[in-house]
């Protein structure tokens, strides 16, 4: 964090950091020389990346490569892990999110997260979605809250399936529905960025297809960053892809380019299935 | 693994592996069956001991729920009760009610009122507390003075033994507590309905007494109630708060490790040690009164704290981290994630631990001995600062008494204590079910 104010205007140290994707729109998330340590373990090494708004960026890489760790830095979820330390700078809209003056609760309201395993609250479907708006005081009365819940469930493509049973427990839904409920919960607080940590790894192909469709739709309004093990998924849903290996951001670029013409031999080896 | 690694003829690396597996299967199933048998045997042994314990307590204790009483038409003689005629309370309180009751008994038994020996022998059949009923009646209904009113008055403990068939008539008369004449009167009174067993309300309402027929657990119940309230008000909030802090907020370092080890050890400290602590701190140092239920409550609260902390921590730790992450992920603060999600999910476990702790405290005797709750308390305590006893202590005190009436009361009070514990456990189950159903 000491280094947070430096290096913002220098070029990132790692390869392939884009400058001109997204037609001169300022990137939403920028990381410079980001390092993460779990105690002695150096989990993320000098990562520099720019992530565009209103698009889908996929993080790929073998298990333990640090992609989830990096994702969890973006809403400071790593704060909850004892011994975890972050250096370098990570900014959202040019504001350093590790700055002391930044409120982490506010950050998490702006940066929503969907987890690997669907984790609805053991409460009703309605309460699951209404929880965020309620704790942040986003609505003034029941009618407004109802409207937010309905809008969120509609955007998550779940409204038609659950509108008749909003008071049933969220945990009684199927896995795919639960994950869409979690997405509805995340978008109910109107975040700017949605982080998705392998959102489909616990789902069957049909549910996965639904979630991917949803991600595509949501990317019109949100900056979506998705960690995935499935390269097909990255190819299908993302506009840009970043390949992590052993805590290092090896390569980042347009998804098409990464999958057809990677510039780094390690990326080449991974996407052709030679390791990972 | 490629196809080349599997031998083409499909025979495993071990020849006739199938028969070997079959043989070992037989062994494995036998082991399983043996293990099941051990388990069933253990359960049967445990249950049979439980049945023996219950059977012996019930068999010895059920008679304590009825008590022999004489039905007497007592003439409330104005000359005896209120000789001055002013109806002053001090006169009414000290009037010679035993004489009136004795006269009524003599009349009921159709004895010669002039025989002083018979009068004395008849008087021995009455409880020394028999007059309480009559006195209370007179104080409440002064207009009845001068009339003849039917009463049920307590018979002596020895009479009670005879009525319940626990009196050995084969013992030589000289060594018996009741002589042949008295036994004859008792038989006569039972036959005429003047002496009968009635439900023993006194068991629940009386305080301590040297006479078994007028001894009850009233004071002990009040004392235990005060203590349970103290434990609940102190140990539950402190225990839950401590567990929450340790589990959710405390940094993991040497100090918290030491605290954790100490809490776990505290749960294993013999309860008498807590009694010594209570004696030293609450009574000698802080100057709280001896035998008071507040001191007992404080000691039991200290004793229960580790149980509650450990149970609560386990319940909190059992809440899946994904729920915490979900709450933090939508922007809940740490406190909100705990109060909205972690704590409600942990409530069933906390309740179970708390009620088990309370039940343990309710049955605790040793520390209460140290702080002087083994007291002969006749009057109901109205505040936790007044002397009282506790249910298990009352059982202990009765267990050391020799009279037949106290033996059955020991078992009777044990049954009541067990009933309370069973109620608490049922309550725990009901509460747990209800809270679990909400999600």
XYZ file of C-alpha atoms in Angstrom, chain B residues 42 138 190 265 327 349:
6
model
C -23.867 -50.969 24.409
C -59.089 -18.593 61.398
C -58.642 -45.322 57.884
C -9.696 -25.864 30.661
C -23.228 -10.939 3.034
C -26.621 -24.479 18.420
